Short mmCIF file of C-alpha atoms and ligand atoms in Angstrom, two decimals:
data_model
loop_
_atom_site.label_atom_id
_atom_site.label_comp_id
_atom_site.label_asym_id
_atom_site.label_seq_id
_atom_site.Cartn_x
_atom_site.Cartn_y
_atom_site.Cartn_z
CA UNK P 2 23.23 11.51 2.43
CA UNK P 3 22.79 9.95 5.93
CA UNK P 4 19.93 9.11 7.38
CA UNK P 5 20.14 11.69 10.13
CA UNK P 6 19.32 14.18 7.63
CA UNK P 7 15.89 13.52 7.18
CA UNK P 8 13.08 16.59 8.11
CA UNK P 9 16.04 18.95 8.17
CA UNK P 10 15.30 20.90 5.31
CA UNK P 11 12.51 23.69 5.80
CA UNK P 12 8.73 23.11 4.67
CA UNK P 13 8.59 26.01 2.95
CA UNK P 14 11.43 25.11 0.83
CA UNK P 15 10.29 21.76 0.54
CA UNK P 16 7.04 23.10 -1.08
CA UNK P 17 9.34 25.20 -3.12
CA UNK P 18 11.04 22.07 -4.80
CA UNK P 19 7.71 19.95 -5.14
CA UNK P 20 6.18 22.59 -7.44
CA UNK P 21 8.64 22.30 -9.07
CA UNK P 22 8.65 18.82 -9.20
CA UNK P 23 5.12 18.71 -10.46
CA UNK P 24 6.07 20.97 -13.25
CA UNK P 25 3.24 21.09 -15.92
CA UNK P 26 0.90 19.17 -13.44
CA UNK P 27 1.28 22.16 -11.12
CA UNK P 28 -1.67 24.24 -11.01
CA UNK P 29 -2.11 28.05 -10.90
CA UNK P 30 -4.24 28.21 -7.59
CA UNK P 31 -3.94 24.45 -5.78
CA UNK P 32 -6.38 23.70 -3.44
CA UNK P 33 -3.85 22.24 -1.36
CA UNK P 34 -0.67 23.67 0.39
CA UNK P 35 2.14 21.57 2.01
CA UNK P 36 2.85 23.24 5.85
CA UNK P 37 3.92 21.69 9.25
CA UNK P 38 1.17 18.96 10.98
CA UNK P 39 -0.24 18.67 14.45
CA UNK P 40 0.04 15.29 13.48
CA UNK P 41 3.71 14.37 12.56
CA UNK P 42 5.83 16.40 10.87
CA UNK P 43 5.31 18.04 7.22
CA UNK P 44 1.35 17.51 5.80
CA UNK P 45 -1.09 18.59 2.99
CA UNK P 46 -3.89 20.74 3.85
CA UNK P 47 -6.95 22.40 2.21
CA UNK P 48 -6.50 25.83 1.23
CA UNK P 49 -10.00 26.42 0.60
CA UNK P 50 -13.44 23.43 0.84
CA UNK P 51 -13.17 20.68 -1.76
CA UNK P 52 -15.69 18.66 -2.67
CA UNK P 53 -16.14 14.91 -2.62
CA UNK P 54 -14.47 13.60 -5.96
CA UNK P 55 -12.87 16.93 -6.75
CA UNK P 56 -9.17 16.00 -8.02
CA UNK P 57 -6.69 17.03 -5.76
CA UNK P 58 -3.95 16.33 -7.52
CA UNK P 59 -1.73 14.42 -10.16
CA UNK P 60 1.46 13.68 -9.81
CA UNK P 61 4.45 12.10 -11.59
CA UNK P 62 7.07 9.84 -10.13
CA UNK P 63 9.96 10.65 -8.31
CA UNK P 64 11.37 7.52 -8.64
CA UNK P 65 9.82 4.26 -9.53
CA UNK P 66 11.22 0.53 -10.45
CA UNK P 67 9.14 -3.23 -10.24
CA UNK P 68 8.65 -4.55 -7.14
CA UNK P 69 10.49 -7.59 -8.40
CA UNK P 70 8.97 -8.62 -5.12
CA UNK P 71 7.50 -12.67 -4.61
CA UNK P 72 4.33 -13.57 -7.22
CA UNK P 73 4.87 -10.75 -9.23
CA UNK P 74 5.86 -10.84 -12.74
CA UNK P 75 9.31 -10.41 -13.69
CA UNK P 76 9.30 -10.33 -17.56
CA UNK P 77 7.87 -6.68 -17.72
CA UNK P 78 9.96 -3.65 -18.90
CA UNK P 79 11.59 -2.17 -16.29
CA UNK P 80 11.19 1.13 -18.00
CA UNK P 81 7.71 1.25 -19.56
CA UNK P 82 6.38 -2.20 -17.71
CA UNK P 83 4.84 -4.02 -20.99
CA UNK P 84 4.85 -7.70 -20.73
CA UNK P 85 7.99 -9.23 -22.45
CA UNK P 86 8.37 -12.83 -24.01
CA UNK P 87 10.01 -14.98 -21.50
CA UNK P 88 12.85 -16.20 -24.07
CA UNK P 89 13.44 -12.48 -25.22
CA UNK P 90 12.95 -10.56 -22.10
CA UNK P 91 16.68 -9.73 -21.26
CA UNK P 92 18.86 -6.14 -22.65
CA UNK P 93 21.12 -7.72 -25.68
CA UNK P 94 24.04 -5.44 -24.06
CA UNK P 95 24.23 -7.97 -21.27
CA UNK P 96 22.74 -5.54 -17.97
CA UNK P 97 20.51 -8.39 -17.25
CA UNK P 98 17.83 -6.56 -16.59
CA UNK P 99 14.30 -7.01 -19.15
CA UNK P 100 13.92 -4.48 -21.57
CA UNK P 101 11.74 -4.10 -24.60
CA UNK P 102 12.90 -2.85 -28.04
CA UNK P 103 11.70 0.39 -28.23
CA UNK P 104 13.26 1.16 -24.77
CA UNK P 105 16.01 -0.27 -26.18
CA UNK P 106 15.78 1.72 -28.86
CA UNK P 107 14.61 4.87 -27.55
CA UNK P 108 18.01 5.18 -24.97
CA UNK P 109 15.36 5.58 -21.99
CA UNK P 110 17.76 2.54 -20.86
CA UNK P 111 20.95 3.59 -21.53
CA UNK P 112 22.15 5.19 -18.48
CA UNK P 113 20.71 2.42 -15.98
CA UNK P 114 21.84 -0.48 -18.35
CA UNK P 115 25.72 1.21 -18.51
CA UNK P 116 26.03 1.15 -15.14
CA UNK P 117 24.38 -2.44 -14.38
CA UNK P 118 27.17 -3.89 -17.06
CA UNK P 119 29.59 -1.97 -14.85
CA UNK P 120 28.31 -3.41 -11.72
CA UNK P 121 28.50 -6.75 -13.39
CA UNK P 122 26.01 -8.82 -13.04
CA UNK P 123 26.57 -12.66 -11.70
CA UNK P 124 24.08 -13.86 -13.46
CA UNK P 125 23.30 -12.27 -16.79
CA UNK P 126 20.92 -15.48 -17.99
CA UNK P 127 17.82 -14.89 -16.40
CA UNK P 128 16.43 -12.16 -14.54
CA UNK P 129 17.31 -12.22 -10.85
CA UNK P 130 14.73 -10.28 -8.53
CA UNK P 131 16.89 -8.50 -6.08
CA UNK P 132 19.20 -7.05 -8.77
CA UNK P 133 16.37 -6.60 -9.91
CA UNK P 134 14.56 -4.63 -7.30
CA UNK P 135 17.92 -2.36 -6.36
CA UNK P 136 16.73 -0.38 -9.47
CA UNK P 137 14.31 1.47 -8.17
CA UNK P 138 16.66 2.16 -5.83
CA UNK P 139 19.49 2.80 -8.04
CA UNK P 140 17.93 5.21 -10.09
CA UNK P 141 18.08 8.04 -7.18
CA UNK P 142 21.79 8.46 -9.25
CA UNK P 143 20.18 9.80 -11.82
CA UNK P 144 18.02 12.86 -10.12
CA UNK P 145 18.61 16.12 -11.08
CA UNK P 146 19.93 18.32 -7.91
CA UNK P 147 16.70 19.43 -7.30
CA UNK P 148 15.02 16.16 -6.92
CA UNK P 149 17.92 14.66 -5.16
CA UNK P 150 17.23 17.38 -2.23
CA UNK P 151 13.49 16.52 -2.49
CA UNK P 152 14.48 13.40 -2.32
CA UNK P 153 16.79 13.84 0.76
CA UNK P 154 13.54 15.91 2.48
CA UNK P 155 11.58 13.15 2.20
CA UNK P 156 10.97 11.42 5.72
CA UNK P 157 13.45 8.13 6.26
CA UNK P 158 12.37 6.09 9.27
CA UNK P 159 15.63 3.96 10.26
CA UNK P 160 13.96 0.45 10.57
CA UNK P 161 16.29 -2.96 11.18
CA UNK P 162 15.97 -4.11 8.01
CA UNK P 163 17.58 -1.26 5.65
CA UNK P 164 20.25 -2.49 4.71
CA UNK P 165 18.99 -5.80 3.97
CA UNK P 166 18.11 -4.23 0.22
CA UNK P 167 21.51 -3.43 -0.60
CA UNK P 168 23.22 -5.94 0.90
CA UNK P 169 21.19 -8.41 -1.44
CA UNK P 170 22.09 -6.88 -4.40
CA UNK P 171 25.19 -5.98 -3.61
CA UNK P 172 25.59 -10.17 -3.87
CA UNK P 173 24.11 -10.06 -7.61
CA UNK P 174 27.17 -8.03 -9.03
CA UNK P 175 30.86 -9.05 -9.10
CA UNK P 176 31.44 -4.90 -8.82
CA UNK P 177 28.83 -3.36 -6.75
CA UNK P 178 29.82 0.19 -4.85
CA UNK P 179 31.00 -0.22 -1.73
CA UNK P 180 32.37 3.07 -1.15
CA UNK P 181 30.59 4.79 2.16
CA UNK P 182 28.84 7.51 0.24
CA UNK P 183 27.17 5.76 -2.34
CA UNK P 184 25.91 3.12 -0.06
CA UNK P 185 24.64 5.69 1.94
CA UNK P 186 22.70 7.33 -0.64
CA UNK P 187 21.18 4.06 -1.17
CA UNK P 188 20.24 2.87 2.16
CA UNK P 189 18.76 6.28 2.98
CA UNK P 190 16.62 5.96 -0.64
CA UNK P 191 15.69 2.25 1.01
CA UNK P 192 14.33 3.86 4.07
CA UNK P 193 12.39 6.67 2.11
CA UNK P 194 10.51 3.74 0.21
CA UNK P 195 9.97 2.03 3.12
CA UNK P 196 8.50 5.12 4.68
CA UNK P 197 6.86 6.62 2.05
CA UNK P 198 6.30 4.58 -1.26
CA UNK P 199 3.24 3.64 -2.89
CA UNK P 200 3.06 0.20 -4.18
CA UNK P 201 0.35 0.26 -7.06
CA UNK P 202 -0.97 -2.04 -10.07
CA UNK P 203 -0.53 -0.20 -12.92
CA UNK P 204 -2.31 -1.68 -16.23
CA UNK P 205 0.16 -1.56 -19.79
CA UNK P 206 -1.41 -3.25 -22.89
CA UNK P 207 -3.71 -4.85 -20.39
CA UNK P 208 -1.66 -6.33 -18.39
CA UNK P 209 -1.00 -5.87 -14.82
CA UNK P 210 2.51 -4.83 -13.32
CA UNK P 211 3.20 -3.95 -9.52
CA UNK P 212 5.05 -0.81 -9.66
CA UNK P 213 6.88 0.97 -6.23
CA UNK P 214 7.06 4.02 -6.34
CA UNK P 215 7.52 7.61 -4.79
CA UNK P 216 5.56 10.41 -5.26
CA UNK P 217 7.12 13.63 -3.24
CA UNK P 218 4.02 15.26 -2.69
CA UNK P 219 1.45 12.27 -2.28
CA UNK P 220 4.12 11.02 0.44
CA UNK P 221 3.38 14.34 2.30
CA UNK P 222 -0.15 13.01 3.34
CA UNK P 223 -0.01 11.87 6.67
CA UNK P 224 -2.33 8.41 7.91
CA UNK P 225 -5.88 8.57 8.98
CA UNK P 226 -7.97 5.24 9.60
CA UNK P 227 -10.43 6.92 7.45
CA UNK P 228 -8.75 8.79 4.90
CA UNK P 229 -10.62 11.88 3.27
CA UNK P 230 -9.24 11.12 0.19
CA UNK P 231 -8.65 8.44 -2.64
CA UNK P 232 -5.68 7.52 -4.71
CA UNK P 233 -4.94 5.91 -7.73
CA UNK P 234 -2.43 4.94 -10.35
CA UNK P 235 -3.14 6.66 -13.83
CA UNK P 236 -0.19 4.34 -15.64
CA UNK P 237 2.88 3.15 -13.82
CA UNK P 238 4.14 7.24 -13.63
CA UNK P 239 1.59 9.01 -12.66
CA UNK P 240 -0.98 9.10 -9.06
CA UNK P 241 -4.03 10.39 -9.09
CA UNK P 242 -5.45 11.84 -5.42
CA UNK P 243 -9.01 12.92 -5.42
CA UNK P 244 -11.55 13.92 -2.45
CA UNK P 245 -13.21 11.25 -0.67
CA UNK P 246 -15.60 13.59 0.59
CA UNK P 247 -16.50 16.98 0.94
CA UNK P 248 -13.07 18.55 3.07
CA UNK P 249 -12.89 21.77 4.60
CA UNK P 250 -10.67 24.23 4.04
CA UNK P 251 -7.80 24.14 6.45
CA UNK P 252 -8.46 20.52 6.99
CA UNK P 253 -5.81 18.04 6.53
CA UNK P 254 -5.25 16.20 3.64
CA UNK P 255 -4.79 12.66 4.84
CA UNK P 256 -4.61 8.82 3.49
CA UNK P 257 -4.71 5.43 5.04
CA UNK P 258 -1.50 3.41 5.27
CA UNK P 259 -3.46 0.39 5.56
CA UNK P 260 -6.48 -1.74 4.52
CA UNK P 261 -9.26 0.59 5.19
CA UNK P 262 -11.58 -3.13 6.49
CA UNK P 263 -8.63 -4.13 8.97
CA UNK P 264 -9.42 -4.34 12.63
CA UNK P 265 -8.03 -1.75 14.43
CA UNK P 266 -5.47 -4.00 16.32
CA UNK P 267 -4.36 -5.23 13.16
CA UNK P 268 -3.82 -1.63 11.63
CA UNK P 269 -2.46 -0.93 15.07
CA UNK P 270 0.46 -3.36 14.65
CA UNK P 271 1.02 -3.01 10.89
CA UNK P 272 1.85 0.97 12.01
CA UNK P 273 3.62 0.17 14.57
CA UNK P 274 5.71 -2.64 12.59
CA UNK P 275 6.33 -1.24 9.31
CA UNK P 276 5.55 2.90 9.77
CA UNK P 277 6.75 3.23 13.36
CA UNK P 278 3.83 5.01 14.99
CA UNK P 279 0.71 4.73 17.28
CA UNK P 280 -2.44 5.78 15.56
CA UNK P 281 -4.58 7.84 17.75
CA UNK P 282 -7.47 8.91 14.60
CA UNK P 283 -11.10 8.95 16.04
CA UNK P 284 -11.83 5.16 14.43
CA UNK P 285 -9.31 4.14 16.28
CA UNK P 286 -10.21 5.05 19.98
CA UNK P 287 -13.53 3.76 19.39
CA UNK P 288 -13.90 0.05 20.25
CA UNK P 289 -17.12 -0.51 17.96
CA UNK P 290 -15.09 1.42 14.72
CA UNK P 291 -18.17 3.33 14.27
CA UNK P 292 -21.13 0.42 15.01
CA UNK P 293 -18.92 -1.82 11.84
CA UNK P 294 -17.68 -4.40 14.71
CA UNK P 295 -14.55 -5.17 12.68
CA UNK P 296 -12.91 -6.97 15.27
CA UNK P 297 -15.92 -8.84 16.70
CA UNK P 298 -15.47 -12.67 17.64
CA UNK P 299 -18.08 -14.71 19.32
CA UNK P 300 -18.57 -14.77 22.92
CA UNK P 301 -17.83 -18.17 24.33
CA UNK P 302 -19.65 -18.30 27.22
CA UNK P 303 -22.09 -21.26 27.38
CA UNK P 304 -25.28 -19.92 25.94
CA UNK P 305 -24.49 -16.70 25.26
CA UNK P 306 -24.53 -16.38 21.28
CA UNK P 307 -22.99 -12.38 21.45
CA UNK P 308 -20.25 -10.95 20.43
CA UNK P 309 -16.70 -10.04 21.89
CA UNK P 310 -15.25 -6.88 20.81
CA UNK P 311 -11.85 -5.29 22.71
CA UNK P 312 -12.77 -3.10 25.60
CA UNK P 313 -10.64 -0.13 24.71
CA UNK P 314 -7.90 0.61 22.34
CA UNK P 315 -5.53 2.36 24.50
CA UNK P 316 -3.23 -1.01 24.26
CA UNK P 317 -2.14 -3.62 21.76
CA UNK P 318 -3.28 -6.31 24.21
CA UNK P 319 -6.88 -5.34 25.40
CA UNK P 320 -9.28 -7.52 27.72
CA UNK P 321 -12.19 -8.21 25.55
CA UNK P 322 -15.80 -7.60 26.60
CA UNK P 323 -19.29 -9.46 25.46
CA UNK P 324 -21.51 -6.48 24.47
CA UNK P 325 -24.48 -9.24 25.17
CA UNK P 326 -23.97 -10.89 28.49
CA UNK P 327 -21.05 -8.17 29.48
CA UNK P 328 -18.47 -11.34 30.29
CA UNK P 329 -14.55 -10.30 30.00
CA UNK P 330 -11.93 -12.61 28.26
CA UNK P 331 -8.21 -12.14 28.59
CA UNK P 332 -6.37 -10.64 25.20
CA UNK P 333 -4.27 -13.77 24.77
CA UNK P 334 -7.99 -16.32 24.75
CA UNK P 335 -8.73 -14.08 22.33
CA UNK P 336 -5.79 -13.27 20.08
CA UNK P 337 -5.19 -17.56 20.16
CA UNK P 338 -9.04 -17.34 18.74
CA UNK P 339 -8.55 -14.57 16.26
CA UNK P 340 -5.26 -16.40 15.09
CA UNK P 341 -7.67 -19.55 14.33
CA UNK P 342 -9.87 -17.48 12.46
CA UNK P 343 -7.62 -15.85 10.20
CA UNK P 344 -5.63 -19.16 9.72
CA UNK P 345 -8.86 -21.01 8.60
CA UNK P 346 -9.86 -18.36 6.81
CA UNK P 347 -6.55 -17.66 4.80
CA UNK P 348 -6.05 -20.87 4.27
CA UNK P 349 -9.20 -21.31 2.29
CA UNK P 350 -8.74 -18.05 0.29
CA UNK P 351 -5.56 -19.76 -1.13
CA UNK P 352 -6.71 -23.26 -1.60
CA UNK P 353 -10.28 -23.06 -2.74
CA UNK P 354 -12.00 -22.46 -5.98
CA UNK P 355 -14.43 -18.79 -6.00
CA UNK P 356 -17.11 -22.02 -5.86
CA UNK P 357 -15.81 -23.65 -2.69
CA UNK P 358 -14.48 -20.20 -1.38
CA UNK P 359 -18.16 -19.08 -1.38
CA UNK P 360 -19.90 -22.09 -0.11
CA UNK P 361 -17.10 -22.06 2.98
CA UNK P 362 -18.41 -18.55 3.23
CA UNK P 363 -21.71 -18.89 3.65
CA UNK P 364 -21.96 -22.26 5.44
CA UNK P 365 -19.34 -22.92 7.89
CA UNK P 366 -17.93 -19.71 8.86
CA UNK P 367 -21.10 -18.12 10.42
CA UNK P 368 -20.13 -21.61 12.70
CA UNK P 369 -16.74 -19.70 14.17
CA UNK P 370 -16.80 -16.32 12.69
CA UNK P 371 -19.85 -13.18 13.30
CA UNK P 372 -19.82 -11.88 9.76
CA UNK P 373 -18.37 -8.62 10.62
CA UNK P 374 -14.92 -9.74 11.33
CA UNK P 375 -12.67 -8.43 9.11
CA UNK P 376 -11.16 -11.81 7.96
CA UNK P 377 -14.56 -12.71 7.01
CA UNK P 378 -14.69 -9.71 5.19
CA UNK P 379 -11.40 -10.10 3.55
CA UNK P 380 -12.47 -13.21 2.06
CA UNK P 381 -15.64 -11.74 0.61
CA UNK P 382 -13.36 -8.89 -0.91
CA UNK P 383 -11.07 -11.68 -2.50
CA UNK P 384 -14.45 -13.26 -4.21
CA UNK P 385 -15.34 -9.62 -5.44
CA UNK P 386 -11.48 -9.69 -6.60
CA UNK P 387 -11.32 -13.15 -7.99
CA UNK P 388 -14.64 -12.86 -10.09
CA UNK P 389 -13.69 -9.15 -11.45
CA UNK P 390 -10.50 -10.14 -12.25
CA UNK P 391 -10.67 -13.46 -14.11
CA UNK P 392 -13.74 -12.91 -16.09
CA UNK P 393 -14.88 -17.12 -16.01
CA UNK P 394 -18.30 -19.13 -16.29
CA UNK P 395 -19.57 -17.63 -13.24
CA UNK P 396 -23.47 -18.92 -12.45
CA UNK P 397 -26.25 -16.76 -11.70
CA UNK P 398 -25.91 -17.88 -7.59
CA UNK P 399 -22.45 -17.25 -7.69
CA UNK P 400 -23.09 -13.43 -9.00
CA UNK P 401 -25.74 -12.97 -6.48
CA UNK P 402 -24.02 -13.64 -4.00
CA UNK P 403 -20.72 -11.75 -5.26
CA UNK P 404 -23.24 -8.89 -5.42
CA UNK P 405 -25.01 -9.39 -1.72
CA UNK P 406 -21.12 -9.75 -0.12
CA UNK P 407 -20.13 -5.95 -2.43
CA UNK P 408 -23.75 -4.61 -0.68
CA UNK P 409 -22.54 -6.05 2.70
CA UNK P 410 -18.86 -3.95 2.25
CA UNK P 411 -20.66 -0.94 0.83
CA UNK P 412 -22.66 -1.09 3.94
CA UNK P 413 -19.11 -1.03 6.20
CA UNK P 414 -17.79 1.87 4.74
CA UNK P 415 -20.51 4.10 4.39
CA UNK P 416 -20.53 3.33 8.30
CA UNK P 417 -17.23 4.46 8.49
CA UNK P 418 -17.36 7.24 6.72
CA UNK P 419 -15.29 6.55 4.23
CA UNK P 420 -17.19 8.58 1.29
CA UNK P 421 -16.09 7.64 -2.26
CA UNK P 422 -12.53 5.87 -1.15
CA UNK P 423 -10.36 3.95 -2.98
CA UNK P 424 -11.87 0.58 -2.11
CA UNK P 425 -15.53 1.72 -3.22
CA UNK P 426 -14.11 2.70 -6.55
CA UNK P 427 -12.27 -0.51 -6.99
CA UNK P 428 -15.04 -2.78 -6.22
CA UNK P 429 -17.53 -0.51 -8.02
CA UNK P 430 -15.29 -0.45 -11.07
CA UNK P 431 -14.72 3.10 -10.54
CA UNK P 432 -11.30 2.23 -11.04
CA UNK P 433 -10.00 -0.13 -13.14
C1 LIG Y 8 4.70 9.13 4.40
S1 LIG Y 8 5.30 9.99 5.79
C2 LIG Y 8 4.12 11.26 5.96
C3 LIG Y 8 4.73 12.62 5.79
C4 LIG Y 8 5.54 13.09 6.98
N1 LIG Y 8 4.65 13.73 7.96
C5 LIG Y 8 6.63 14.05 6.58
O1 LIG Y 8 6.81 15.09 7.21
O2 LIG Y 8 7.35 13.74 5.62
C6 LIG Y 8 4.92 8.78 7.00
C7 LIG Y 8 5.41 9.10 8.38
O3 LIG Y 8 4.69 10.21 8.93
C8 LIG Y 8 4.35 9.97 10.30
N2 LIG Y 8 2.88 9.85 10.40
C9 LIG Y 8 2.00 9.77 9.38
N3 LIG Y 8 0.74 9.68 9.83
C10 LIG Y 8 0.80 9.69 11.18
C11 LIG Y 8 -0.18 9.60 12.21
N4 LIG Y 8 -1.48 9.49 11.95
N5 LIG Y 8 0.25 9.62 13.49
C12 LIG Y 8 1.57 9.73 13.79
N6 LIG Y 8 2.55 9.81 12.85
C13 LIG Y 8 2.19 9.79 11.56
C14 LIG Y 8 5.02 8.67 10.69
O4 LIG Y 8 6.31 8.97 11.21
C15 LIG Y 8 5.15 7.96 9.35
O5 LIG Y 8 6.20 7.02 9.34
#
């Protein structure tokens, strides 16, 4: 399975194999069908007009494994992701990975945990994160012939760092393959996560496990900066795509790769960096991003109190205009400036109590930051986040003001256009 292979296999037999795939979730008249983009490659499209929150789809797991990735938890089943005692968290048959007893039990684990013991782990007393992590990875082995040639349909983008997966767990086992094939099959299943996967929280027993994982069909949808639809994960299996807003039929079917409130140089260069294109959407050849002024910084120039935005998006390194006085300030003055801001910011975010976080909010960053930069708005989000999350004392200020700063975001989307996304739902409560 070499990377070359990727896109090779024709769409119409790749829709073939992902109705299969979907199996039961399959329906009789979809109002979606998977043919060739304009806009790169394979893509979903309407077959007929959906309506805003109409489901799309659901969709199992091709593959799926923790993140194992840094602040996450390790001590969750790697097959059914409950929370495990530390102490009692690792397979009694020695595969070093953390199982619970009805996994155990069940022989859900038997094929993985065989083949980890013959591997042989290093380190079988505790759990170790990137032998950990191979096993989503891993797990391609045990694909039936049909999902191994979904699988190998699946778009692989070649990036540097491919190999660096395998090669890190190949240091956790005293036997790890090293036979061509095998390691090919792997570093090509690498390269379809990193092109495709969907990382996602996914809630067992109330608790909260990151789960990556690939969904065939949801990995069709190809980026917009404002995505017409929204996804979800039902439980750490199964995605959940539903309409944003009303879409037409024959239009595209599309998702956003990235935070929906980034600027649109920073989506720019997290597409460029981690999926390997250029966006070219309608957000992102307008400079204002619809009136929301993501990117906006202050205007330096004595006495002008306006604000800078980038004068076109045709580069990554843009002159940057005053839309007040009309002034132009080289890219690198203002990328040194951004930097500061999203430094400050950042560092605040990780440091401060939801107290301090707001009060640095409200009273000193309206001293180097125009409230609709995205930073600013990040920061805001991770208030909405911290207070939903870990249900504390909160006073009555502190709610009003969570409340104002979920108005103020509300406001940004429904000026991008963003209908009922993801990120409404979430801080809504739409979604758990
Ligand atoms: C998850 S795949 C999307 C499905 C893909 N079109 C296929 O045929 O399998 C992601 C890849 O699709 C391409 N892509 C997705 N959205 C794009 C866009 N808006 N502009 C250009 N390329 C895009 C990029 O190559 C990206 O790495």
């Amino acid at each position: 399975m070499a990377l070359e292979n990727a896109n090779t296999i024709p769409t119409a037999e790749v829709a073939h194999l992902i109705d299969l795939h979907l199996g039961d979730l399959c329906e009789q008249e979809p109002s979606w069908q998977v043919v060739d983009s304009p806009i790169s490659g394979r893509g979903i499209f309407a077959r007929r007009d959906i309506k805003r929150g109409e489901l799309i789809f659901r969709e199992r797991t091709l593959l799926n494994g923790p993140t194992a990735s840094k602040d996450t938890v390790l001590n969750t089943c790697a097959v059914c992701f409950r929370l495990l005692d530390e102490d009692k968290a690792l397979c009694a048959a020695g595969c070093a990975l953390p199982i619970c007893d009805a996994c155990q039990q069940s022989g859900a684990h038997d094929m993985e945990c065989k083949l980890f013991r013959y591997w042989v782990p290093k380190d079988t007393t505790r759990i170790v994160p990137y032998a950990l992590r191979i096993l989503s990875v891993m797990r391609c082995y045990f694909l039936c012939p049909e999902k191994r040639r979904l699988l190998l349909a699946m778009q692989a983008n070649p990036d540097k760092y491919y190999k660096r997966e395998v090669e890190r767990a190949a240091e956790c086992f005293e036997n790890f393959p090293t036979d061509k094939e095998t390691l090919g099959f792997f570093y090509r299943t690498v390269s379809v996560y990193n092109t495709n996967a969907f990382e996602g929280r996914s809630i067992v027993d109330g608790h909260e496990t990151s789960v990556r994982a690939l969904f065939a069909l949801a990995g069709l949808m190809n980026h917009n900066c404002t995505p017409n639809v929204s996804h979800h994960f039902e439980n750490a299996q199964t995605i959940v795509v539903t309409a944003a807003r009303d879409i037409a039929q024959g239009e595209e079917i599309t998702a956003t790769y990235t935070k929906i409130l980034w600027s649109t140089l920073a989506r720019q260069l997290f597409l460029r960096g981690t999926k390997h294109f250029t966006c070219r959407c309608k957000r992102c050849l307008d400079p204002t991003e619809n009136g929301t002024y993501l990117s906006a910084l202050f205007c330096r120039e004595q006495g002008c109190k306006g604000i800078v935005i980038p004068e076109h998006t045709k580069t990554l390194q843009p002159d940057w205009r005053c839309v007040t006085c009309d002034t132009v300030a080289p890219h690198a003055k203002m990328s040194r400036y951004q930097d500061f801001a999203l430094n400050t910011i950042n560092n605040r975010i990780n440091t401060s109590t939801v107290h301090d976080l707001i009060t640095f909010i409200n009273d000193m960053c309206p001293r180097f930051c125009p409230p609709s930069n995205y930073v600013l708005v990040e920061a805001k989000l991770n208030v909405i986040w911290r207070m939903q999350r870990f249900k504390g004392d909160f006073t009555e200020e502190e709610v009003r003001h969570r409340d104002r700063y979920r108005e103020e975001i509300l406001e940004i989307l429904e000026k991008l256009g963003a209908g009922d996304c993801t990120l409404k739902k979430l801080i809504t409560n739409e979604i758990p």
